[in-house]
CSV table of C-alpha atoms in Angstrom, one decimal:
chain,number,residue,atom,x,y,z
A,1,MET,CA,55.6,31.4,118.3
A,2,ALA,CA,58.9,33.1,117.4
A,3,GLU,CA,58.9,36.8,117.0
A,4,ALA,CA,60.6,38.2,113.9
A,5,ARG,CA,63.3,40.7,114.8
A,6,ILE,CA,63.9,43.5,112.4
A,7,ASN,CA,67.3,45.2,112.6
A,8,LEU,CA,66.9,48.8,111.4
A,9,PRO,CA,70.0,50.8,110.6
A,10,ARG,CA,70.9,53.3,113.3
A,11,ARG,CA,70.7,56.9,112.3
A,12,ARG,CA,73.9,58.9,112.7
A,13,ILE,CA,73.4,61.9,114.9
A,14,ASP,CA,75.9,64.8,114.4
A,15,VAL,CA,76.5,66.7,117.6
A,16,ILE,CA,77.4,70.4,117.2
A,17,THR,CA,79.3,71.9,120.0
A,18,VAL,CA,78.7,75.6,120.5
A,19,GLU,CA,81.5,77.5,122.2
A,20,PRO,CA,80.2,80.7,123.9
A,21,ASP,CA,83.6,82.3,123.5
A,22,ALA,CA,83.5,81.8,119.7
A,23,ILE,CA,80.0,83.1,119.5
A,24,LEU,CA,80.8,86.3,121.4
A,25,ALA,CA,84.0,86.8,119.3
A,26,PHE,CA,82.0,86.3,116.1
A,27,THR,CA,79.4,88.8,117.3
A,28,ALA,CA,82.0,91.4,118.3
A,29,LEU,CA,83.8,91.1,114.9
A,30,THR,CA,80.4,91.4,113.1
A,31,GLY,CA,79.9,94.8,114.8
A,32,LEU,CA,83.3,96.1,113.6
A,33,ILE,CA,83.0,94.9,110.0
A,34,PHE,CA,79.5,96.5,109.7
A,35,VAL,CA,80.4,99.8,111.4
A,36,PRO,CA,80.2,101.5,107.9
A,37,VAL,CA,76.5,100.6,107.8
A,38,LEU,CA,75.6,100.5,111.5
A,39,GLY,CA,77.7,103.4,112.7
A,40,SER,CA,77.7,103.7,116.5
A,41,MET,CA,75.4,100.7,116.7
A,42,GLY,CA,78.2,98.6,115.2
A,43,ALA,CA,80.6,99.9,117.9
A,44,LEU,CA,78.0,99.2,120.5
A,45,ILE,CA,77.6,95.6,119.3
A,46,PHE,CA,81.4,95.2,119.5
A,47,LEU,CA,81.5,96.6,123.0
A,48,GLY,CA,78.5,94.5,124.2
A,49,ALA,CA,79.8,91.2,122.9
A,50,GLY,CA,83.4,92.0,123.8
A,51,CYS,CA,82.5,93.0,127.3
A,52,ALA,CA,80.5,89.8,127.8
A,53,LEU,CA,83.6,87.9,126.7
A,54,LEU,CA,85.7,89.9,129.2
A,55,VAL,CA,83.2,89.1,132.0
A,56,ARG,CA,83.3,85.4,131.1
A,57,ARG,CA,87.1,85.4,131.3
A,58,PHE,CA,87.4,88.0,134.1
A,59,GLN,CA,89.3,85.7,136.4
A,60,ILE,CA,92.2,85.4,134.0
A,61,GLN,CA,92.2,89.0,132.7
A,62,VAL,CA,95.1,89.8,135.1
A,63,SER,CA,97.2,87.1,133.6
A,64,PHE,CA,96.4,88.4,130.1
A,65,CYS,CA,97.6,91.8,131.1
A,66,LEU,CA,100.8,90.5,132.6
A,67,ARG,CA,101.5,88.1,129.7
A,68,TYR,CA,100.8,90.7,127.0
A,69,TRP,CA,102.0,93.8,128.9
A,70,TYR,CA,103.9,95.1,125.8
A,71,ILE,CA,100.5,95.4,124.0
A,72,PHE,CA,98.6,96.9,126.9
A,73,ALA,CA,101.4,99.5,127.4
A,74,LEU,CA,100.1,101.3,124.3
A,75,PRO,CA,96.5,102.0,125.5
A,76,ALA,CA,97.8,102.7,129.0
A,77,PHE,CA,100.1,105.4,127.7
A,78,CYS,CA,97.3,106.8,125.5
A,79,LEU,CA,95.0,106.9,128.5
A,80,ILE,CA,97.4,108.6,130.9
A,81,SER,CA,98.2,111.2,128.2
A,82,PHE,CA,95.1,113.0,129.4
A,83,ILE,CA,97.3,114.4,132.2
A,84,TRP,CA,99.1,116.7,129.7
A,85,SER,CA,96.5,116.7,127.0
A,86,ALA,CA,95.3,120.0,125.5
A,87,TYR,CA,91.8,118.4,125.6
A,88,PRO,CA,91.9,116.1,128.6
A,89,GLU,CA,88.2,115.0,128.4
A,90,ALA,CA,88.5,114.0,124.8
A,91,THR,CA,91.8,112.2,125.4
A,92,PHE,CA,90.4,110.3,128.5
A,93,ARG,CA,87.3,109.2,126.6
A,94,ALA,CA,89.3,108.0,123.6
A,95,GLY,CA,91.9,106.4,125.7
A,96,LEU,CA,89.3,104.4,127.6
A,97,GLN,CA,87.7,103.3,124.3
A,98,LEU,CA,91.1,102.2,122.9
A,99,ALA,CA,91.9,100.3,126.1
A,100,ALA,CA,88.5,98.5,125.8
A,101,THR,CA,89.2,97.7,122.1
A,102,VAL,CA,92.7,96.3,122.9
A,103,ALA,CA,91.4,94.3,125.9
A,104,ILE,CA,88.7,92.7,123.8
A,105,ALA,CA,91.1,92.0,120.9
A,106,VAL,CA,93.6,90.3,123.3
A,107,THR,CA,90.8,88.2,124.9
A,108,ILE,CA,89.4,87.1,121.5
A,109,ALA,CA,92.9,85.9,120.5
A,110,ALA,CA,93.7,84.3,123.8
A,111,THR,CA,90.4,82.3,124.0
A,112,THR,CA,89.8,81.3,120.4
A,113,SER,CA,91.8,79.6,117.7
A,114,ALA,CA,93.5,81.4,114.9
A,115,ARG,CA,91.7,79.1,112.4
A,116,MET,CA,88.3,80.1,113.8
A,117,PHE,CA,89.4,83.8,113.5
A,118,SER,CA,90.4,83.3,109.9
A,119,ARG,CA,87.2,81.6,108.9
A,120,THR,CA,85.2,84.2,110.8
A,121,LEU,CA,86.8,87.0,108.8
A,122,PHE,CA,86.0,85.1,105.6
A,123,ALA,CA,82.4,84.7,106.5
A,124,LEU,CA,81.9,88.3,107.6
A,125,TYR,CA,83.8,89.8,104.7
A,126,SER,CA,81.9,87.6,102.3
A,127,THR,CA,78.6,89.0,103.7
A,128,ALA,CA,79.9,92.6,103.5
A,129,MET,CA,81.1,92.1,99.9
A,130,LEU,CA,77.7,90.6,99.0
A,131,ALA,CA,75.9,93.5,100.6
A,132,SER,CA,78.2,95.9,98.7
A,133,ILE,CA,77.1,94.3,95.4
A,134,LEU,CA,73.4,94.2,96.2
A,135,PHE,CA,72.9,97.4,98.1
A,136,GLY,CA,76.0,99.5,97.4
A,137,ASP,CA,76.1,103.0,96.2
A,138,VAL,CA,78.0,104.5,93.2
A,139,ARG,CA,79.6,107.8,92.8
A,140,ASN,CA,77.8,110.0,90.3
A,141,ASP,CA,80.8,111.9,89.1
A,142,THR,CA,83.3,109.0,88.4
A,143,GLY,CA,81.1,105.9,88.5
A,144,ALA,CA,83.3,104.4,91.2
A,145,TRP,CA,81.6,101.7,93.3
A,146,LEU,CA,81.3,102.7,97.0
A,147,GLY,CA,79.5,99.6,98.3
A,148,ILE,CA,78.2,99.8,101.8
A,149,TYR,CA,81.3,101.8,102.9
A,150,GLY,CA,80.4,105.2,101.5
A,151,SER,CA,84.0,105.7,100.2
A,152,LYS,CA,85.8,104.1,97.3
A,153,ASN,CA,89.0,103.8,99.3
A,154,ALA,CA,87.3,102.1,102.2
A,155,LEU,CA,85.6,99.6,99.8
A,156,ALA,CA,88.9,99.0,98.0
A,157,GLY,CA,90.7,98.4,101.3
A,158,ALA,CA,88.1,95.9,102.4
A,159,ALA,CA,88.0,94.2,99.0
A,160,ALA,CA,91.8,93.9,99.0
A,161,THR,CA,91.7,92.3,102.4
A,162,TYR,CA,88.9,90.0,101.3
A,163,VAL,CA,91.0,88.8,98.4
A,164,ILE,CA,93.8,87.7,100.8
A,165,VAL,CA,91.4,86.2,103.3
A,166,SER,CA,89.8,84.2,100.5
A,167,LEU,CA,93.1,83.0,99.1
A,168,ALA,CA,94.0,81.8,102.6
A,169,GLN,CA,90.9,79.6,102.6
A,170,VAL,CA,91.9,78.2,99.2
A,171,LEU,CA,95.4,77.3,100.5
A,172,ASP,CA,94.2,75.9,103.8
A,173,SER,CA,94.9,72.1,103.7
A,174,THR,CA,92.5,71.5,106.5
A,175,ALA,CA,89.6,73.2,104.7
A,176,SER,CA,86.8,71.2,103.0
A,177,PRO,CA,86.7,71.3,99.2
A,178,ARG,CA,83.5,73.3,99.4
A,179,LEU,CA,85.2,76.0,101.5
A,180,ARG,CA,88.1,76.1,99.2
A,181,LEU,CA,85.8,76.6,96.2
A,182,LEU,CA,84.0,79.4,98.1
A,183,GLY,CA,87.4,80.9,98.8
A,184,LEU,CA,88.3,80.9,95.1
A,185,PHE,CA,85.0,82.5,94.2
A,186,GLY,CA,85.5,85.1,97.0
A,187,ALA,CA,88.9,86.0,95.7
A,188,MET,CA,87.4,86.7,92.2
A,189,VAL,CA,84.5,88.8,93.7
A,190,GLY,CA,87.0,90.8,95.8
A,191,GLY,CA,89.2,91.5,92.8
A,192,LEU,CA,86.1,92.6,90.8
A,193,LEU,CA,85.0,95.0,93.6
A,194,LEU,CA,88.6,96.3,93.9
A,195,LEU,CA,88.5,97.2,90.2
A,196,MET,CA,85.1,98.7,90.4
A,197,ALA,CA,86.2,100.9,93.3
A,198,GLN,CA,88.8,102.6,91.1
A,199,SER,CA,91.2,103.1,94.0
A,200,ILE,CA,94.8,103.3,92.9
A,201,SER,CA,96.3,103.0,96.4
A,202,ALA,CA,94.6,99.6,97.1
A,203,LEU,CA,95.5,98.3,93.6
A,204,ILE,CA,99.1,99.1,94.4
A,205,ILE,CA,99.0,97.4,97.8
A,206,LEU,CA,97.4,94.1,96.6
A,207,PRO,CA,100.2,92.8,94.2
A,208,PRO,CA,102.9,93.0,96.9
A,209,ALA,CA,100.6,91.2,99.3
A,210,ILE,CA,100.1,88.4,96.8
A,211,MET,CA,103.8,88.3,96.1
A,212,ILE,CA,104.4,87.8,99.9
A,213,LEU,CA,102.0,84.9,99.8
A,214,VAL,CA,103.8,83.3,96.9
A,215,LEU,CA,107.1,83.9,98.6
A,216,LEU,CA,105.8,82.1,101.7
A,217,LEU,CA,104.7,79.1,99.6
A,218,VAL,CA,108.2,79.0,98.1
A,219,LEU,CA,109.9,79.2,101.6
A,220,TYR,CA,107.7,76.4,102.9
A,221,ARG,CA,109.2,74.0,100.5
A,222,LEU,CA,112.8,74.9,101.5
A,223,SER,CA,115.0,73.7,104.3
A,224,PRO,CA,115.7,76.0,107.2
A,225,LEU,CA,119.2,76.8,105.8
A,226,GLN,CA,117.8,77.5,102.4
A,227,GLN,CA,115.1,79.7,103.9
A,228,ILE,CA,117.8,81.8,105.7
A,229,ALA,CA,119.9,82.0,102.5
A,230,LEU,CA,116.8,83.2,100.5
A,231,VAL,CA,115.8,85.7,103.1
A,232,ILE,CA,119.4,87.2,103.2
A,233,PHE,CA,119.4,87.3,99.4
A,234,LEU,CA,116.0,89.1,99.3
A,235,THR,CA,117.2,91.5,102.0
A,236,LEU,CA,120.3,92.4,99.9
A,237,ILE,CA,118.2,92.8,96.8
A,238,SER,CA,115.7,95.0,98.7
A,239,GLY,CA,118.6,97.2,100.0
A,240,LEU,CA,119.9,97.6,96.5
A,241,LEU,CA,116.5,98.6,95.2
A,242,ILE,CA,116.2,101.2,98.0
A,243,VAL,CA,119.5,102.7,97.1
A,244,LEU,CA,118.5,102.8,93.5
A,245,ALA,CA,115.2,104.4,94.4
A,246,VAL,CA,117.0,107.1,96.4
A,247,ILE,CA,119.3,107.8,93.5
A,248,PHE,CA,116.5,108.0,90.9
A,249,SER,CA,113.9,109.4,93.3
A,250,ASP,CA,113.0,112.3,91.1
A,251,ALA,CA,112.3,110.2,88.0
A,252,LEU,CA,110.4,107.6,90.0
A,253,PHE,CA,108.4,110.3,91.7
A,254,ALA,CA,107.5,111.8,88.3
A,255,LEU,CA,106.5,108.3,87.1
A,256,LEU,CA,104.3,107.7,90.1
A,257,LEU,CA,102.5,111.0,89.6
A,258,ASP,CA,102.0,110.3,85.9
A,259,THR,CA,100.7,106.7,86.7
A,260,THR,CA,98.3,107.6,89.5
A,261,GLY,CA,97.2,111.0,88.3
A,262,LYS,CA,98.2,112.6,91.5
A,263,ASP,CA,99.6,116.1,91.8
A,264,ALA,CA,103.1,116.9,93.1
A,265,THR,CA,101.8,117.1,96.7
A,266,LEU,CA,100.2,113.6,96.5
A,267,THR,CA,96.8,115.3,97.0
A,268,GLY,CA,98.1,117.5,99.8
A,269,ARG,CA,99.9,114.7,101.7
A,270,THR,CA,103.4,116.3,101.5
A,271,ASP,CA,102.0,119.6,102.8
A,272,LEU,CA,100.3,117.8,105.7
A,273,TRP,CA,103.6,116.0,106.5
A,274,ARG,CA,105.5,119.2,106.7
A,275,ILE,CA,102.9,120.6,109.1
A,276,ALA,CA,103.0,117.5,111.2
A,277,VAL,CA,106.8,117.7,111.5
A,278,ALA,CA,106.5,121.3,112.6
A,279,LEU,CA,103.9,120.3,115.3
A,280,ILE,CA,106.1,117.4,116.5
A,281,THR,CA,109.0,119.7,117.1
A,282,GLU,CA,106.9,121.7,119.5
A,283,ARG,CA,106.2,118.7,121.8
A,284,PRO,CA,108.4,115.9,120.6
A,285,VAL,CA,108.5,113.5,123.5
A,286,LEU,CA,104.9,113.2,124.8
A,287,GLY,CA,102.9,115.0,122.2
A,288,MET,CA,99.8,117.0,122.9
A,289,GLY,CA,97.6,114.1,124.0
A,290,TYR,CA,95.9,111.1,122.4
A,291,GLN,CA,93.3,112.3,119.8
A,292,ALA,CA,93.7,115.8,121.1
A,293,PHE,CA,94.6,117.5,117.8
A,294,TRP,CA,91.6,116.9,115.5
A,295,VAL,CA,89.1,118.4,118.0
A,296,LYS,CA,86.5,120.9,117.0
A,297,GLY,CA,87.4,124.3,118.2
A,298,HIS,CA,91.2,123.6,118.1
A,299,ASP,CA,92.6,126.5,115.9
A,300,ALA,CA,95.3,124.4,114.1
A,301,ALA,CA,92.8,121.7,113.2
A,302,GLU,CA,90.1,124.2,112.1
A,303,ALA,CA,92.7,125.8,109.9
A,304,LEU,CA,93.6,122.5,108.2
A,305,TRP,CA,89.9,121.5,107.8
A,306,PHE,CA,89.2,124.8,106.1
A,307,ARG,CA,92.3,124.6,103.9
A,308,PHE,CA,91.5,121.1,102.6
A,309,GLY,CA,87.8,121.7,102.4
A,310,ILE,CA,86.7,119.2,105.1
A,311,GLU,CA,83.3,120.6,105.8
A,312,GLY,CA,82.3,117.8,108.2
A,313,ARG,CA,85.4,118.5,110.3
A,314,GLY,CA,86.0,114.8,110.9
A,315,GLY,CA,87.7,111.7,109.4
A,316,PHE,CA,90.8,113.6,108.5
A,317,ASN,CA,94.5,112.9,109.5
A,318,PHE,CA,98.1,113.6,108.5
A,319,HIS,CA,98.1,110.5,106.1
A,320,ASN,CA,101.1,108.9,107.8
A,321,THR,CA,100.8,106.7,110.9
A,322,TYR,CA,104.1,107.7,112.5
A,323,LEU,CA,103.8,111.5,111.9
A,324,SER,CA,100.1,111.6,112.8
A,325,ASN,CA,100.6,109.7,116.0
A,326,ALA,CA,103.7,111.5,117.0
A,327,VAL,CA,101.8,114.8,117.0
A,328,GLU,CA,99.4,113.3,119.5
A,329,ILE,CA,101.4,111.0,121.7
A,330,GLY,CA,105.0,111.9,120.8
A,331,ILE,CA,108.0,109.8,120.1
A,332,VAL,CA,107.4,107.6,123.2
A,333,GLY,CA,103.9,106.7,122.0
A,334,VAL,CA,105.0,106.0,118.5
A,335,LEU,CA,107.7,103.7,119.8
A,336,LEU,CA,105.0,101.7,121.7
A,337,GLN,CA,103.0,101.5,118.5
A,338,VAL,CA,106.0,100.3,116.5
A,339,VAL,CA,106.5,97.6,119.1
A,340,VAL,CA,103.0,96.3,118.5
A,341,LEU,CA,102.8,96.7,114.7
A,342,TYR,CA,106.3,95.5,113.8
A,343,GLY,CA,106.3,92.9,116.7
A,344,ALA,CA,103.1,91.5,115.1
A,345,ALA,CA,104.8,91.4,111.7
A,346,ILE,CA,107.9,89.7,113.0
A,347,THR,CA,106.2,87.1,115.2
A,348,THR,CA,103.5,86.2,112.6
A,349,GLY,CA,106.3,85.8,110.0
A,350,ILE,CA,108.3,83.4,112.2
A,351,TRP,CA,105.1,81.5,113.1
A,352,ALA,CA,104.2,81.1,109.5
A,353,LEU,CA,107.7,79.8,108.5
A,354,ARG,CA,107.7,77.4,111.4
A,355,THR,CA,104.2,75.9,111.1
A,356,HIS,CA,103.3,76.5,107.4
A,357,ARG,CA,99.7,77.0,108.7
A,358,ALA,CA,97.3,78.9,106.4
A,359,GLU,CA,96.0,81.1,109.2
A,360,ALA,CA,99.5,82.1,110.2
A,361,SER,CA,100.3,83.0,106.6
A,362,LEU,CA,97.0,85.0,106.4
A,363,LEU,CA,97.7,87.0,109.6
A,364,PHE,CA,101.3,87.8,108.5
A,365,ILE,CA,100.1,89.1,105.2
A,366,LEU,CA,97.3,91.2,106.8
A,367,VAL,CA,99.8,92.8,109.2
A,368,MET,CA,102.2,93.5,106.3
A,369,MET,CA,99.4,95.2,104.4
A,370,VAL,CA,98.9,97.5,107.4
A,371,VAL,CA,102.6,98.2,107.5
A,372,MET,CA,102.6,99.1,103.8
A,373,VAL,CA,99.6,101.4,104.1
A,374,SER,CA,100.9,103.0,107.3
A,375,PHE,CA,103.3,105.3,105.4
A,376,VAL,CA,100.4,107.0,103.5
A,377,GLU,CA,97.4,106.5,105.8
A,378,VAL,CA,96.6,106.0,109.5
A,379,PRO,CA,95.0,102.5,109.5
A,380,VAL,CA,95.5,101.4,113.1
A,381,PHE,CA,95.6,102.2,116.8
A,382,PHE,CA,92.3,103.9,117.3
A,383,GLN,CA,89.1,102.7,119.0
A,384,PHE,CA,86.7,100.4,117.3
A,385,SER,CA,89.1,99.8,114.4
A,386,LEU,CA,88.9,96.4,112.7
A,387,ARG,CA,92.5,96.7,111.4
A,388,SER,CA,93.7,97.5,114.9
A,389,VAL,CA,91.9,94.4,116.2
A,390,ILE,CA,93.4,92.2,113.5
A,391,VAL,CA,97.0,93.4,114.2
A,392,ILE,CA,96.6,92.8,118.0
A,393,CYS,CA,94.9,89.4,117.5
A,394,ALA,CA,97.7,88.4,115.0
A,395,PHE,CA,100.3,89.3,117.6
A,396,VAL,CA,98.7,87.3,120.3
A,397,TYR,CA,98.0,84.3,118.1
A,398,ALA,CA,101.6,84.3,116.9
A,399,VAL,CA,102.9,84.4,120.5
A,400,ARG,CA,100.5,81.6,121.5
A,401,GLY,CA,101.6,79.5,118.4
A,402,LEU,CA,105.3,80.0,119.0
A,403,SER,CA,104.9,79.2,122.7
A,404,ALA,CA,103.0,76.0,121.9
A,405,GLY,CA,105.7,75.0,119.4
A,406,ARG,CA,108.4,75.5,122.1
A,407,ARG,CA,106.5,73.4,124.6
A,408,GLN,CA,106.1,70.6,122.1
A,409,ALA,CA,109.8,70.7,121.2
A,410,ASN,CA,110.7,70.6,124.9
A,411,ALA,CA,108.4,67.7,125.5
A,412,SER,CA,109.8,65.8,122.5
A,413,PHE,CA,113.4,66.5,123.7
A,414,ARG,CA,112.6,65.1,127.2
A,415,THR,CA,111.1,62.0,125.9
């Protein structure tokens, strides 16, 4: 008796590969993004996951240090500044924390892909923005939305970053239609939160960032010779605008004050800058030690806290990255910071123009946003700082991307 054979369709089984490095990187970045809510626990999560990643890659850490020595030179200098610091214990502790932050950031970028980093930022910022809508606070006096950040400027900065991160997902040709749609929705949510935060500075920064993104999209469609011609033309136009700005500086400054509602000192910034310059002239080369100025009990810091009504005696600075850091680590330290910040800007820009990849464009714009903010704030180069990690990761990803491009070009040439 013949047996009937029934052919059933085989079920498709999707296999998900879990990368431990990616999980640890995701966890570390989660801790940083939610530091406003978790406080020291967020920093601890970053350190825990980051150190676990360092241990996993311990055998190649020496090669990372040698390959990216120009990045590690900055935390090394900050750490050894305890030798001449006015508060050596504070400098040594902060220097160690900065070194750990930089080491973790370099390891994240050296062991994971830039695309994964981009999508991780999108996922985590989306969660933070959603939490800001559902559980965020509001200022009673002005009605400005604070979100989970406790400060309208902090929320606005995060929202502006989220808009750019979301737009990068929309423009990513490798992303699924669903992810692109989520990116479009995220950009609208970020823009809404930016308006609700009522922060003029963030609103001023976002349009240039979007203009840079549009410029990149235009450059991508041009030949290399046309790209060079356009860049030269834009450089000349920028130079002309700078000259005109210097000539009509008084009128422009008055217009800025009238538009933003600031006083003639930009809410005390110009006074702080004058004080910073005076302090720099006292110890111009090496400074007084990394994070050795804003220390409780330091007379000069106490006087400024009292003058500007900073009752908590914390979270205050000279509102200019270069002046503020020159006070602490002198001209030498600032030059090292310039190498990292502007090196990241240049390399990510070249990487974006050569590859046209969405993640390269995103990292270039994020670094340029930090550059723009650096003249009126101190957004980078301190421990457990998300922006510092983004800048360092961008630098490493760009170096990796350009090196891979050169290897492919050499291989093609040989064949």
